[in-house]
Amino acid sequence: MTAQFVVLGLLIVLSGLFSSSETALFSISKTKARHLAKSGGRASQMIFRMKEEPHRLLSTILIGNNLVNIGASSLATAVTMQYFSNNAVGIATGIMTFLILVFGEIFPKTLAAQHNVAIGRVVIMP
């Protein structure tokens, strides 16, 4: 059961990573990205190139985020059904909705909006 909670925590962290990546990279203006690319650095140049073709990156981020969120919800449901009863599935759904919203969406996106360039440089690297 401990391993399942560790995996669940990891999935929520990955959800936050995908969400913060989306916000950080797409909140950098094209003008800012051009300026960053001129000032050097491989990450800054990659951000500028991403601004030229954003749909590929956005698709990847959204697919990854959805897979992670679905995986987390599925795992939480399986754990609930295994250790509790089917009646507790609604409670698990409510808890997972809260956890994903706060730690997988709201907090990471707020942080990424405030530090978009720094986070963008980290997450853009392969």
Short mmCIF file of C-alpha atoms in Angstrom, two decimals, residues 11-110:
data_model
loop_
_atom_site.label_atom_id
_atom_site.label_comp_id
_atom_site.label_asym_id
_atom_site.label_seq_id
_atom_site.Cartn_x
_atom_site.Cartn_y
_atom_site.Cartn_z
CA LEU A 11 1.79 11.13 -10.47
CA ILE A 12 0.53 14.29 -8.77
CA VAL A 13 4.04 15.79 -8.94
CA LEU A 14 4.21 14.91 -12.66
CA SER A 15 0.83 16.57 -13.16
CA GLY A 16 2.24 19.70 -11.55
CA LEU A 17 5.32 19.51 -13.78
CA PHE A 18 3.21 19.32 -16.93
CA SER A 19 0.95 22.16 -15.75
CA SER A 20 3.83 24.43 -14.76
CA SER A 21 5.59 23.68 -18.06
CA GLU A 22 2.53 24.74 -20.02
CA THR A 23 2.08 27.98 -18.10
CA ALA A 24 5.77 28.91 -17.99
CA LEU A 25 6.45 28.32 -21.67
CA PHE A 26 3.26 29.82 -23.05
CA SER A 27 3.33 32.91 -20.83
CA ILE A 28 6.67 34.03 -22.28
CA SER A 29 5.92 36.49 -25.06
CA LYS A 30 7.46 36.03 -28.49
CA THR A 31 9.34 39.32 -28.02
CA LYS A 32 10.75 38.15 -24.69
CA ALA A 33 11.70 34.79 -26.23
CA ARG A 34 13.52 36.55 -29.07
CA HIS A 35 15.42 38.71 -26.57
CA LEU A 36 16.35 35.64 -24.49
CA ALA A 37 17.57 33.77 -27.57
CA LYS A 38 19.83 36.67 -28.55
CA SER A 39 21.35 36.81 -25.08
CA GLY A 40 22.46 33.22 -25.47
CA GLY A 41 21.97 29.85 -23.93
CA ARG A 42 20.64 26.67 -25.48
CA ALA A 43 17.48 26.66 -23.36
CA SER A 44 16.63 30.24 -24.36
CA GLN A 45 17.07 29.37 -28.03
CA MET A 46 14.83 26.32 -27.61
CA ILE A 47 12.14 28.50 -26.03
CA PHE A 48 12.31 30.84 -29.02
CA ARG A 49 12.04 27.91 -31.48
CA MET A 50 9.08 26.56 -29.52
CA LYS A 51 7.33 29.91 -29.98
CA GLU A 52 7.62 29.39 -33.75
CA GLU A 53 5.82 26.04 -33.58
CA PRO A 54 3.87 25.88 -30.30
CA HIS A 55 1.22 23.32 -31.27
CA ARG A 56 3.63 20.36 -31.09
CA LEU A 57 4.75 21.17 -27.57
CA LEU A 58 1.24 21.99 -26.38
CA SER A 59 -0.08 18.66 -27.68
CA THR A 60 2.68 16.78 -25.87
CA ILE A 61 2.10 18.64 -22.60
CA LEU A 62 -1.67 18.16 -22.69
CA ILE A 63 -1.48 14.46 -23.56
CA GLY A 64 1.09 13.87 -20.82
CA ASN A 65 -0.92 15.80 -18.24
CA ASN A 66 -4.13 13.96 -19.07
CA LEU A 67 -2.43 10.54 -18.93
CA VAL A 68 -0.91 11.35 -15.54
CA ASN A 69 -4.20 12.68 -14.13
CA ILE A 70 -6.16 9.68 -15.40
CA GLY A 71 -3.51 7.33 -14.01
CA ALA A 72 -3.63 9.01 -10.60
CA SER A 73 -7.42 8.87 -10.47
CA SER A 74 -7.46 5.23 -11.60
CA LEU A 75 -4.86 4.23 -9.02
CA ALA A 76 -6.74 6.04 -6.25
CA THR A 77 -9.94 4.25 -7.24
CA ALA A 78 -8.19 0.85 -7.31
CA VAL A 79 -6.62 1.43 -3.88
CA THR A 80 -9.94 2.54 -2.44
CA MET A 81 -11.75 -0.50 -3.79
CA GLN A 82 -9.00 -2.85 -2.58
CA TYR A 83 -8.73 -1.59 0.99
CA PHE A 84 -12.12 -0.07 1.65
CA SER A 85 -15.45 -0.58 -0.02
CA ASN A 86 -17.08 0.45 -3.25
CA ASN A 87 -18.95 3.07 -1.23
CA ALA A 88 -15.69 4.92 -0.60
CA VAL A 89 -15.00 5.46 -4.31
CA GLY A 90 -16.91 8.75 -4.23
CA ILE A 91 -14.77 9.96 -1.36
CA ALA A 92 -11.58 8.95 -3.21
CA THR A 93 -12.81 10.81 -6.29
CA GLY A 94 -13.43 13.96 -4.26
CA ILE A 95 -10.03 13.76 -2.58
CA MET A 96 -8.22 13.17 -5.89
CA THR A 97 -10.08 16.03 -7.54
CA PHE A 98 -8.94 18.35 -4.76
CA LEU A 99 -5.33 17.09 -4.81
CA ILE A 100 -5.02 17.34 -8.60
CA LEU A 101 -6.61 20.79 -8.70
CA VAL A 102 -4.44 22.24 -5.93
CA PHE A 103 -1.11 20.41 -6.38
CA GLY A 104 -1.38 19.46 -10.05
CA GLU A 105 -2.89 22.65 -11.45
CA ILE A 106 -3.37 25.77 -9.30
CA PHE A 107 -0.14 25.86 -7.28
CA PRO A 108 2.20 24.87 -10.16
CA LYS A 109 0.58 27.28 -12.61
CA THR A 110 0.69 30.17 -10.13
#
